[in-house]
Coordinates of C-alpha atoms in Angstrom, one line a residue:
Chain I
M1 CA 83.6 206.3 125.7
A2 CA 87.7 205.4 125.5
R3 CA 89.2 206.0 122.1
T4 CA 92.8 204.6 123.1
P5 CA 93.2 201.7 125.5
A6 CA 95.5 204.1 127.6
E7 CA 92.4 206.0 128.2
L8 CA 90.5 203.1 129.2
V9 CA 92.6 202.0 131.8
G10 CA 93.3 205.7 133.2
A11 CA 96.9 205.5 132.5
Q12 CA 99.2 208.4 133.8
P13 CA 102.9 207.0 132.6
D14 CA 106.3 208.3 133.2
P15 CA 107.6 210.4 130.2
P16 CA 107.6 208.3 126.7
F17 CA 111.2 207.8 125.4
E18 CA 112.5 207.2 122.1
I19 CA 113.7 203.9 120.4
T20 CA 114.6 203.1 116.7
F21 CA 113.5 200.8 114.2
D22 CA 115.6 200.5 111.1
G23 CA 116.9 204.1 111.6
R24 CA 113.6 205.5 112.1
R25 CA 112.7 207.2 115.5
I26 CA 109.5 205.9 117.1
T27 CA 108.1 206.8 120.5
A28 CA 107.6 204.1 123.2
R29 CA 105.9 204.0 126.7
P30 CA 107.8 203.0 129.9
G31 CA 106.5 199.5 130.6
Q32 CA 105.7 198.4 127.1
S33 CA 107.2 195.3 125.3
V34 CA 109.6 196.1 122.1
A35 CA 106.7 194.6 120.5
A36 CA 104.3 196.5 122.0
A37 CA 106.1 199.9 121.2
L38 CA 106.5 198.8 117.4
W39 CA 102.6 198.2 117.3
G40 CA 102.1 201.5 118.9
A41 CA 104.0 203.1 116.0
G42 CA 102.0 201.2 113.6
I43 CA 104.7 198.6 112.7
L44 CA 103.6 195.2 112.6
A45 CA 106.4 193.1 110.8
W46 CA 110.2 193.3 111.8
R47 CA 111.6 190.0 110.6
T48 CA 111.6 188.1 107.4
T49 CA 111.3 184.2 107.3
R50 CA 114.4 182.2 106.4
G51 CA 112.9 180.3 103.5
E52 CA 110.4 182.6 101.5
G53 CA 111.9 185.7 103.2
R54 CA 108.1 186.8 104.3
P55 CA 107.3 189.5 106.5
R56 CA 106.7 188.4 110.3
G57 CA 105.7 190.2 113.3
V58 CA 103.9 189.3 116.6
F59 CA 101.4 186.3 116.3
C60 CA 101.1 184.4 119.7
G61 CA 102.0 187.7 121.6
I62 CA 103.2 185.5 124.9
G63 CA 106.5 184.2 124.1
Q64 CA 105.7 180.9 122.4
C65 CA 105.6 181.2 118.6
F66 CA 108.8 182.9 117.9
D67 CA 107.4 184.7 115.2
C68 CA 108.4 188.0 116.6
L69 CA 112.2 187.6 116.6
A70 CA 114.1 191.3 116.1
T71 CA 117.6 192.3 116.3
I72 CA 117.4 194.4 119.4
N73 CA 120.8 195.9 120.1
A74 CA 122.6 193.9 117.4
Q75 CA 121.5 190.7 119.2
P76 CA 119.5 188.8 116.8
N77 CA 116.4 186.1 117.7
R78 CA 115.1 188.2 120.7
R79 CA 111.2 187.6 121.4
A80 CA 110.3 191.1 121.0
C81 CA 107.2 190.3 122.9
L82 CA 108.9 189.6 126.1
V83 CA 111.9 192.1 126.2
P84 CA 111.0 195.4 127.7
A85 CA 111.9 198.7 125.4
R86 CA 114.5 200.9 126.9
P87 CA 115.6 204.3 126.0
G88 CA 118.0 204.3 122.9
D89 CA 117.2 200.6 122.0
V90 CA 118.3 200.1 118.3
I91 CA 115.7 197.5 116.7
T92 CA 116.4 196.4 113.0
T93 CA 114.6 193.9 111.3
Q94 CA 115.9 190.4 111.4
E95 CA 116.7 188.9 108.1
G96 CA 116.6 185.2 108.1
H97 CA 118.2 183.2 110.9
G98 CA 119.7 186.4 112.1
H99 CA 123.3 185.0 112.0
D100 CA 124.2 186.1 108.4
R101 CA 127.7 187.6 109.7
L102 CA 128.3 183.6 110.4
R103 CA 127.8 182.9 106.8
V104 CA 131.0 181.5 105.0
Chain W
M1 CA 128.4 176.3 146.7
T2 CA 127.2 172.5 146.1
A3 CA 123.5 171.9 146.9
S4 CA 123.9 170.2 149.9
E5 CA 124.5 173.2 151.4
S6 CA 121.8 175.2 150.6
E7 CA 118.5 175.2 152.3
L8 CA 115.4 173.3 150.5
Y9 CA 112.0 175.0 149.8
D10 CA 109.1 173.0 150.7
L11 CA 106.8 173.6 148.0
A12 CA 108.1 175.3 144.6
V13 CA 105.5 176.6 142.4
V14 CA 105.9 177.0 138.6
G15 CA 103.4 179.6 137.2
A16 CA 101.8 182.7 138.9
G17 CA 98.7 182.9 137.3
S18 CA 95.4 182.5 138.9
A19 CA 96.0 178.5 140.0
G20 CA 99.9 179.2 140.8
L21 CA 99.0 182.3 143.2
A22 CA 96.1 180.4 145.2
G23 CA 98.3 177.7 145.7
A24 CA 101.3 179.2 146.8
V25 CA 99.7 182.0 149.4
T26 CA 97.5 178.7 150.3
A27 CA 100.5 176.3 151.3
S28 CA 102.6 179.5 152.8
E29 CA 99.4 180.4 155.2
L30 CA 99.4 176.6 156.0
G31 CA 103.0 176.9 157.2
L32 CA 105.2 175.7 154.0
S33 CA 108.3 177.7 152.5
V34 CA 107.2 178.3 149.1
A35 CA 109.2 179.7 145.9
L36 CA 107.0 181.1 143.3
L37 CA 108.6 181.2 139.9
D38 CA 107.1 182.6 136.7
A39 CA 108.8 183.9 133.3
S40 CA 107.0 187.4 133.6
A41 CA 108.3 190.4 135.3
Q42 CA 104.6 190.6 137.0
T43 CA 102.1 188.2 138.4
G44 CA 99.0 187.7 137.4
G45 CA 99.7 185.0 134.3
Q46 CA 97.7 185.8 130.9
F47 CA 94.4 186.3 132.5
Y48 CA 95.2 188.7 135.0
R49 CA 98.1 190.2 132.8
H50 CA 98.3 193.9 133.3
P51 CA 100.5 197.2 132.7
A52 CA 103.8 197.5 134.3
P53 CA 103.5 199.7 137.4
V54 CA 105.4 202.6 135.6
V55 CA 102.3 203.2 133.1
G56 CA 100.5 204.4 136.2
A57 CA 96.9 202.6 135.1
V58 CA 94.4 203.8 137.4
R59 CA 91.4 201.8 136.2
P60 CA 93.5 198.3 135.4
E61 CA 90.4 196.5 136.0
A62 CA 88.8 198.1 133.1
L63 CA 90.4 195.6 130.7
H64 CA 89.5 192.8 133.2
H65 CA 86.7 190.4 134.3
D66 CA 86.8 189.6 138.2
W67 CA 89.8 192.0 139.1
S68 CA 88.8 191.6 142.8
A69 CA 89.8 188.0 142.8
Y70 CA 93.4 188.8 141.5
A71 CA 93.5 191.6 143.8
D72 CA 92.8 189.6 146.6
L73 CA 95.6 187.1 145.8
R74 CA 98.2 189.7 145.4
R75 CA 97.7 191.1 148.6
R76 CA 97.6 187.8 150.0
L77 CA 101.1 187.2 148.3
A78 CA 102.5 190.4 150.0
E79 CA 101.8 189.4 153.3
S80 CA 103.1 186.0 152.9
D81 CA 106.5 184.7 153.2
V82 CA 106.4 183.4 149.4
R83 CA 109.7 183.9 147.8
H84 CA 108.2 185.2 144.0
L85 CA 111.1 184.7 141.3
P86 CA 109.8 186.7 138.3
G87 CA 111.6 186.9 134.9
H88 CA 112.4 182.8 135.5
H89 CA 111.6 180.8 132.5
V90 CA 111.7 177.1 133.7
W91 CA 113.0 174.7 131.2
S92 CA 112.9 171.6 133.5
V93 CA 112.0 170.0 136.6
M94 CA 113.9 166.5 137.7
K95 CA 114.4 164.7 140.8
D96 CA 117.4 165.9 142.1
E97 CA 120.2 163.1 142.0
E98 CA 121.9 164.2 145.4
G99 CA 118.8 164.8 147.3
G100 CA 116.8 161.6 146.9
D101 CA 113.2 162.9 147.4
V102 CA 114.1 166.6 146.4
W103 CA 112.8 168.0 143.0
A104 CA 115.3 170.4 140.9
V105 CA 113.5 173.4 139.3
H106 CA 115.8 174.3 136.6
A107 CA 115.5 178.2 134.9
V108 CA 117.2 180.4 132.9
T109 CA 116.4 184.2 134.1
G110 CA 115.8 187.7 131.9
A111 CA 112.8 188.8 130.2
D112 CA 113.7 186.6 127.3
G113 CA 115.6 183.9 128.9
D114 CA 118.6 185.6 128.1
G115 CA 119.8 186.6 131.4
E116 CA 123.5 185.4 132.6
R117 CA 122.2 183.3 135.5
P118 CA 121.1 179.6 134.9
V119 CA 119.0 179.0 138.2
R120 CA 118.2 175.7 140.3
V121 CA 115.4 175.9 143.1
Q122 CA 115.1 172.9 145.2
A123 CA 111.8 171.7 146.9
R124 CA 109.9 168.7 148.3
A125 CA 107.2 169.1 146.4
V126 CA 106.4 171.0 143.2
L127 CA 103.0 172.6 141.9
L128 CA 102.7 172.9 138.3
A129 CA 100.6 175.9 137.1
T130 CA 101.9 176.7 133.7
G131 CA 98.7 177.3 131.7
A132 CA 98.0 176.9 128.3
Y133 CA 98.7 178.3 125.1
E134 CA 96.4 178.7 122.0
R135 CA 95.4 176.5 119.3
Q136 CA 95.7 177.4 115.8
L137 CA 94.5 176.2 112.8
P138 CA 95.7 177.5 109.5
F139 CA 93.7 179.1 106.3
P140 CA 95.2 181.0 103.4
G141 CA 97.0 184.2 104.3
W142 CA 97.3 183.5 108.4
T143 CA 101.0 184.4 108.1
L144 CA 100.6 188.0 106.9
P145 CA 101.4 190.8 109.3
G146 CA 98.1 191.6 111.1
V147 CA 96.9 188.5 111.7
V148 CA 97.3 187.7 115.4
G149 CA 96.3 184.9 118.1
A150 CA 93.3 185.8 120.0
G151 CA 95.3 185.7 123.4
G152 CA 98.1 187.6 122.0
A153 CA 96.1 190.3 120.7
Q154 CA 94.4 190.2 124.5
A155 CA 97.7 190.2 126.1
M156 CA 99.3 193.1 124.0
L157 CA 96.5 195.3 125.0
K158 CA 96.2 194.3 128.7
S159 CA 100.0 195.0 129.0
G160 CA 101.0 197.2 126.6
L161 CA 98.0 199.1 125.8
V162 CA 98.4 198.8 122.2
L163 CA 96.0 197.5 119.4
P164 CA 97.3 195.6 115.7
G165 CA 94.6 197.6 113.8
R166 CA 91.7 200.3 113.9
R167 CA 89.0 198.1 112.2
I168 CA 89.7 194.4 113.3
V169 CA 87.8 191.3 112.6
V170 CA 87.7 188.3 115.6
A171 CA 87.2 184.9 114.2
G172 CA 87.9 181.3 115.1
S173 CA 85.8 179.4 118.0
G174 CA 85.4 179.6 121.9
P175 CA 84.2 181.9 124.3
L176 CA 88.0 183.9 124.4
L177 CA 86.7 185.7 121.5
L178 CA 84.0 187.4 122.9
A179 CA 85.7 188.5 125.8
V180 CA 88.7 189.5 123.3
A181 CA 86.0 191.3 121.0
S182 CA 84.7 193.2 123.6
S183 CA 88.1 194.1 125.0
L184 CA 89.1 195.5 121.7
A185 CA 85.8 197.2 121.1
A186 CA 86.3 199.1 124.5
A187 CA 89.5 200.3 124.1
G188 CA 88.7 201.9 120.6
A189 CA 88.9 199.5 117.9
R190 CA 85.9 199.0 115.4
V191 CA 85.0 195.2 115.4
P192 CA 82.5 194.9 112.5
V193 CA 82.0 190.8 113.3
V194 CA 82.9 188.0 115.4
V195 CA 83.4 184.8 113.4
E196 CA 82.5 181.6 115.3
A197 CA 83.1 178.2 113.5
S198 CA 80.6 176.2 116.1
G199 CA 76.9 177.3 117.0
Y200 CA 76.1 178.2 120.4
L201 CA 73.3 175.9 120.4
Q202 CA 75.1 172.9 121.6
Y203 CA 75.4 174.5 125.1
A204 CA 71.5 174.3 125.5
R205 CA 72.2 170.2 125.2
H206 CA 73.8 170.3 128.7
P207 CA 71.4 172.2 130.9
R208 CA 72.7 170.7 134.1
A209 CA 76.5 172.0 133.7
L210 CA 74.5 175.6 132.5
V211 CA 72.2 175.8 135.5
T212 CA 74.9 174.8 137.9
N213 CA 77.2 177.2 136.9
P214 CA 75.1 180.5 136.5
Q215 CA 78.0 183.0 136.7
K216 CA 79.0 181.6 133.2
A217 CA 75.6 182.8 131.8
V218 CA 76.2 186.1 133.5
E219 CA 79.7 186.3 131.9
A220 CA 78.0 185.6 128.8
L221 CA 75.3 188.0 129.2
V222 CA 78.3 190.8 130.1
H223 CA 80.0 190.2 126.9
G224 CA 76.8 189.8 124.8
T225 CA 75.8 193.4 126.1
A226 CA 79.0 194.8 125.6
L227 CA 78.9 193.4 122.2
L228 CA 75.6 195.0 121.4
W229 CA 76.7 198.1 122.8
H230 CA 79.7 198.3 120.5
R231 CA 77.4 197.0 117.5
V232 CA 79.6 193.9 117.3
R233 CA 77.7 191.2 114.9
V234 CA 78.3 187.5 116.0
R235 CA 78.6 185.4 113.0
P236 CA 78.1 181.4 114.4
R237 CA 79.0 178.5 111.8
S238 CA 81.5 180.7 110.0
A239 CA 85.0 181.1 109.5
V240 CA 87.8 183.2 107.9
T241 CA 88.8 181.3 105.1
E242 CA 90.8 183.7 103.2
V243 CA 93.0 186.8 104.3
H244 CA 93.7 189.7 101.4
G245 CA 96.9 192.0 101.6
T246 CA 100.3 191.7 100.4
D247 CA 102.6 193.0 103.0
R248 CA 99.7 193.3 105.6
V249 CA 95.9 192.5 106.2
E250 CA 93.5 194.2 104.3
A251 CA 90.5 192.2 104.2
V252 CA 89.4 188.9 105.0
T253 CA 86.8 186.5 103.4
V254 CA 84.1 185.2 105.9
T255 CA 82.4 181.7 104.7
R256 CA 79.8 179.9 105.7
L257 CA 80.4 176.3 107.4
D258 CA 78.3 173.1 107.3
R259 CA 77.9 171.1 110.6
D260 CA 81.6 169.5 109.9
W261 CA 83.0 173.0 109.4
R262 CA 83.4 172.5 105.6
P263 CA 82.7 175.9 103.8
V264 CA 79.8 176.3 101.8
Q265 CA 80.3 177.1 98.2
G266 CA 79.4 180.6 97.4
S267 CA 78.7 181.6 100.6
G268 CA 82.1 184.1 101.1
R269 CA 81.7 187.7 101.8
R270 CA 84.6 189.9 101.7
I271 CA 84.8 192.3 104.9
E272 CA 87.6 195.2 104.8
C273 CA 89.8 195.4 108.1
D274 CA 93.3 196.1 108.8
A275 CA 93.6 193.4 111.6
L276 CA 92.4 189.8 112.1
V277 CA 92.3 188.2 115.4
V278 CA 92.0 184.1 115.6
G279 CA 92.1 181.2 117.8
H280 CA 90.8 178.0 118.8
G281 CA 90.6 177.6 122.1
L282 CA 93.5 176.9 124.4
V283 CA 96.0 173.7 124.4
P284 CA 97.3 172.6 128.1
Q285 CA 101.0 173.3 128.5
I286 CA 102.3 170.4 130.4
E287 CA 105.9 169.7 128.9
L288 CA 107.5 169.7 132.1
A289 CA 105.0 167.0 133.6
T290 CA 105.1 164.8 130.7
A291 CA 109.2 165.0 130.5
L292 CA 108.7 163.4 134.2
G293 CA 106.3 160.7 132.8
C294 CA 102.9 162.1 134.3
A295 CA 100.2 160.6 132.9
T296 CA 97.6 162.4 130.4
R297 CA 94.0 162.6 130.0
P298 CA 92.1 163.3 126.3
L299 CA 89.8 166.3 126.7
P300 CA 86.7 166.6 124.8
D301 CA 88.0 168.9 122.1
G302 CA 90.9 166.8 121.0
T303 CA 93.8 168.0 123.2
S304 CA 95.8 166.6 126.0
A305 CA 95.6 167.6 129.8
L306 CA 97.2 165.9 133.0
A307 CA 95.6 163.3 134.5
L308 CA 95.1 164.3 138.4
D309 CA 93.7 162.7 141.3
G310 CA 91.0 164.2 143.5
L311 CA 93.7 166.4 145.5
Q312 CA 95.0 167.6 142.0
E313 CA 98.3 165.3 142.3
T314 CA 99.7 164.1 139.0
T315 CA 100.3 160.4 138.7
V316 CA 104.0 161.1 139.9
R317 CA 104.1 161.3 143.9
G318 CA 104.9 164.9 145.0
L319 CA 104.1 166.4 142.0
W320 CA 100.7 168.4 141.6
A321 CA 99.2 170.7 139.1
A322 CA 96.2 172.9 138.9
G323 CA 94.5 175.3 136.1
E324 CA 94.6 174.9 132.7
T325 CA 97.0 172.1 133.0
G326 CA 94.5 169.9 133.8
G327 CA 92.1 170.9 131.3
V328 CA 91.2 174.5 130.2
G329 CA 88.2 175.7 132.5
G330 CA 88.9 179.8 133.2
A331 CA 90.9 181.4 136.1
Q332 CA 87.9 180.6 138.7
L333 CA 88.6 176.8 138.5
A334 CA 92.3 177.7 138.4
G335 CA 91.8 179.3 141.5
A336 CA 90.0 176.6 143.3
E337 CA 92.3 173.7 142.1
G338 CA 95.3 175.8 143.2
E339 CA 93.8 176.4 146.5
L340 CA 92.8 172.7 146.7
A341 CA 96.9 171.8 145.8
G342 CA 97.8 173.9 148.3
V343 CA 95.8 172.5 150.9
A344 CA 96.9 168.9 149.9
A345 CA 100.8 169.6 149.4
A346 CA 100.7 171.2 153.0
A347 CA 98.8 168.1 154.1
R348 CA 101.4 165.8 153.0
L349 CA 104.3 167.7 153.9
L350 CA 103.3 168.4 157.5
G351 CA 102.1 164.7 157.7
R352 CA 98.3 165.5 158.0
P353 CA 95.2 163.7 156.4
A354 CA 93.8 166.2 153.5
H355 CA 90.3 166.6 154.6
G356 CA 87.7 168.4 156.3
G357 CA 85.0 171.1 155.2
R358 CA 87.5 173.2 153.3
V359 CA 88.6 170.4 151.1
R360 CA 85.1 168.9 150.1
E361 CA 84.0 172.4 149.4
L362 CA 86.9 173.2 147.2
Q363 CA 86.2 169.6 145.5
R364 CA 82.2 170.3 145.0
R365 CA 83.2 173.8 143.3
R366 CA 85.9 172.2 140.9
D367 CA 83.5 169.7 139.8
R368 CA 81.0 171.6 139.1
M369 CA 83.4 173.9 136.8
R370 CA 85.1 171.1 135.3
S371 CA 81.5 170.0 134.1
F372 CA 81.0 173.4 132.4
A373 CA 84.7 173.2 131.0
D374 CA 83.9 169.8 129.3
V375 CA 80.6 171.1 127.7
M376 CA 82.8 174.1 126.5
A377 CA 85.5 171.6 125.0
A378 CA 83.3 169.8 123.3
T379 CA 81.0 172.6 121.7
H380 CA 84.0 174.4 120.4
A381 CA 86.2 171.4 119.3
P382 CA 87.1 171.5 115.6
G383 CA 84.9 169.9 113.0
S384 CA 86.2 167.3 110.8
G385 CA 85.8 169.4 107.5
W386 CA 88.2 172.4 108.6
P387 CA 91.4 171.1 106.2
C388 CA 89.1 172.0 103.4
W389 CA 89.9 175.6 104.6
L390 CA 93.5 174.9 103.3
T391 CA 95.2 175.2 99.4
D392 CA 98.0 173.3 98.9
D393 CA 100.1 176.5 99.2
T394 CA 99.0 177.5 102.4
D395 CA 101.7 177.6 105.1
V396 CA 100.8 175.1 107.9
C397 CA 104.2 175.3 110.0
R398 CA 105.1 178.9 110.4
C399 CA 108.5 178.3 111.5
E400 CA 109.9 175.8 108.7
E401 CA 107.1 177.4 106.0
V402 CA 106.0 173.6 105.3
T403 CA 102.7 174.2 103.2
A404 CA 99.8 171.9 103.4
G405 CA 100.6 170.5 99.9
T406 CA 103.6 169.0 101.2
I407 CA 102.1 167.7 104.4
R408 CA 99.3 166.1 102.3
E409 CA 102.2 164.8 100.1
S410 CA 103.7 162.9 103.0
V411 CA 100.6 161.5 104.1
E412 CA 98.9 160.5 100.7
D413 CA 102.5 159.4 99.0
L414 CA 104.5 158.6 101.4
G415 CA 102.6 157.0 104.0
A416 CA 103.0 159.2 106.9
R417 CA 100.1 158.5 110.0
D418 CA 101.0 161.0 112.7
A419 CA 102.5 164.3 113.2
R420 CA 105.8 162.8 114.3
T421 CA 106.2 161.0 110.7
V422 CA 105.3 164.0 109.0
K423 CA 107.8 166.2 111.0
L424 CA 110.6 163.7 109.8
F425 CA 109.7 163.7 105.9
T426 CA 108.7 167.4 106.2
R427 CA 110.3 169.5 109.1
A428 CA 106.9 170.8 110.2
G429 CA 107.1 171.1 114.0
M430 CA 110.8 171.1 113.8
G431 CA 111.7 175.0 114.1
W432 CA 111.8 177.4 116.8
C433 CA 108.1 177.1 118.4
Q434 CA 108.7 173.1 118.2
G435 CA 105.6 172.5 116.8
R436 CA 103.4 174.9 119.3
M437 CA 101.8 176.5 116.8
C438 CA 101.3 173.6 114.2
G439 CA 101.0 170.6 116.0
P440 CA 97.3 170.6 116.2
A441 CA 96.8 170.9 112.4
V442 CA 99.6 168.8 111.6
A443 CA 98.1 165.8 113.7
C444 CA 94.6 166.3 112.0
L445 CA 96.3 166.4 108.7
A446 CA 98.1 163.3 109.4
A447 CA 94.9 161.5 110.4
R448 CA 93.5 162.2 107.2
D449 CA 89.8 162.3 108.5
G450 CA 90.6 166.1 109.8
A451 CA 90.1 165.3 113.6
A452 CA 92.5 163.9 115.8
D453 CA 93.6 163.5 119.1
L454 CA 96.4 165.5 120.3
P455 CA 99.2 163.5 121.6
A456 CA 100.8 164.9 124.7
E457 CA 103.6 166.6 123.6
R458 CA 106.9 165.8 125.1
R459 CA 109.5 168.6 124.9
P460 CA 112.4 167.9 127.3
F461 CA 113.2 171.5 127.1
A462 CA 110.1 173.2 128.1
V463 CA 111.7 176.7 127.0
P464 CA 115.1 177.6 124.7
L465 CA 117.7 177.8 126.6
P466 CA 121.5 178.4 125.8
L467 CA 123.8 175.6 125.7
A468 CA 126.1 177.1 128.3
A469 CA 122.9 176.8 130.8
L470 CA 123.3 173.1 130.2
A471 CA 126.9 173.0 130.7
A472 CA 126.4 174.9 134.0
L473 CA 124.2 171.8 135.3
D474 CA 127.5 170.7 137.1
S475 CA 127.7 173.9 139.1
P476 CA 124.4 175.4 139.2
V477 CA 123.1 178.8 141.0
V478 CA 120.7 177.6 143.9
H479 CA 118.3 179.9 145.0
Q480 CA 118.7 179.6 148.8
H481 CA 115.5 179.9 151.2
E482 CA 116.9 183.0 152.9
G483 CA 117.3 184.6 149.5
R484 CA 121.0 184.5 148.6
A485 CA 122.0 183.2 145.4
A486 CA 125.7 181.9 144.9
E487 CA 127.6 183.1 142.2
T488 CA 128.3 181.2 139.0
E489 CA 131.4 180.5 137.1
T490 CA 129.4 180.0 133.9
Q491 CA 128.0 182.8 131.6
S492 CA 125.3 182.1 129.1
E493 CA 125.6 183.7 125.7
P494 CA 122.7 186.5 125.8
G495 CA 120.0 185.8 123.0
A496 CA 121.6 182.4 121.9
L497 CA 118.6 179.8 121.2
P498 CA 118.7 176.5 120.5
P499 CA 119.4 175.2 116.9
A500 CA 116.2 174.8 115.1
D501 CA 116.7 171.4 114.2
G502 CA 115.5 169.8 117.8

């Protein structure tokens, strides 16, 4: 019996690569979204809400709910469930609306 | 370049799932020029979502039901002249001002709609096959990391080959839960229990729909056997009424429900888990059509779908729809409807009548499967007592963090009677997702008795888009029939989202 999803589908992927999440190195597989790469590393939350500062990650998984917004390579408000992971991507936890630099 | 210099497609198809693929290849095989737009990089929609080619999955069918139907559609697409436009997020369909009876399909591009080129595709007819998204009902703790939509968990597994945890409770209502539970278990997760709010016995009240759809019984048997094999228990007439944990899911409370889905006092049982997968069926995604004034019809589960004629045409001439947009009924029904719409659109544009044996056979199959879909929707419609799961401090609107207590106050003290008025008082549904996640729940809370028919949502912008894409409407990029895309002067700001107060 398969013990992982990759075993189940008989994946023979290209070599994995590294991205970082809040400075921590994690391994992503080619073809994964940023969200899938974070799940693969056991990370379920990468955003805090604007009001209460609560942690959030993927909820709908198909680009509808916007819970998975992340700051990807310094761009805030990217839907991590849709954006493919690329070697060297820098993912950081998005605080609130992601535009703190605009605050006066 | 102006629009008048570009060539027209005969048919633009929005959505490359079962319905859109079937419609596109059928219309193309009948002689139409077809553009197929889809937000994803790959065809297949949500049902046939699968890993990218670089994953080298030799058994993608291991996570799928009826993969051969998709493989066949994909082969026909590859052999056709259909212009497949992946990574195109369609935000609006409108009648082209310049072109008379010409439709303009507007899209932003890129994985997250952040591409630099907004695009306009022109066509003489349009087929909407935009599918559905999941209906969610809130409960205490549902915003905690580790609580994931059932469709979302399935999508992340099918394309990313990842799981949200190792020990996963599956809860909500509808047959999707059984499919999700068996694929999670097959992929190595431990699924201690599937918690179903309805009872399955209601299906037995509709013997005709069951007898005429034996493939549904086979599907149920396949999932049932898989669940037995993986020792997954199914608990009908129960719900997860609380999630425990501070930063992520640690356990859930499963409570028995009465006939109206009210929790039975004292029946709560705590179950340890590190993720919870939830869903209450699907909501047709019909914004592109309602913005054009297409009529809708209520479904037996309280959601709204497009009203369609015998040949899948909406109430707006030249605009067809297929699949979940006309009511949630699964991939096989979507495929039959897509094919029927493709035949009908080709007949119209080629000036021939749409009848004959193929049309009648497709209509028979569609009607048979639709009758089962209606039974399914009625069986899993939320019971009126579900708001009893909520405490006053349960978040209902995830984006704006509006609690059930605030919404109840707007209903009881301020006189709100519908979701729109609640939104004006409380901001529920005013955030990033524009009410897609909380809309059904807010409508029920506003109706006070806990069960409301969902109004057909009208969202003029079906997906978020940068203001620069709107500014670019004066000189848009046009995808031409022969495949050239004109340069545009405009640049959108990557990553920009519309303001959250839409």
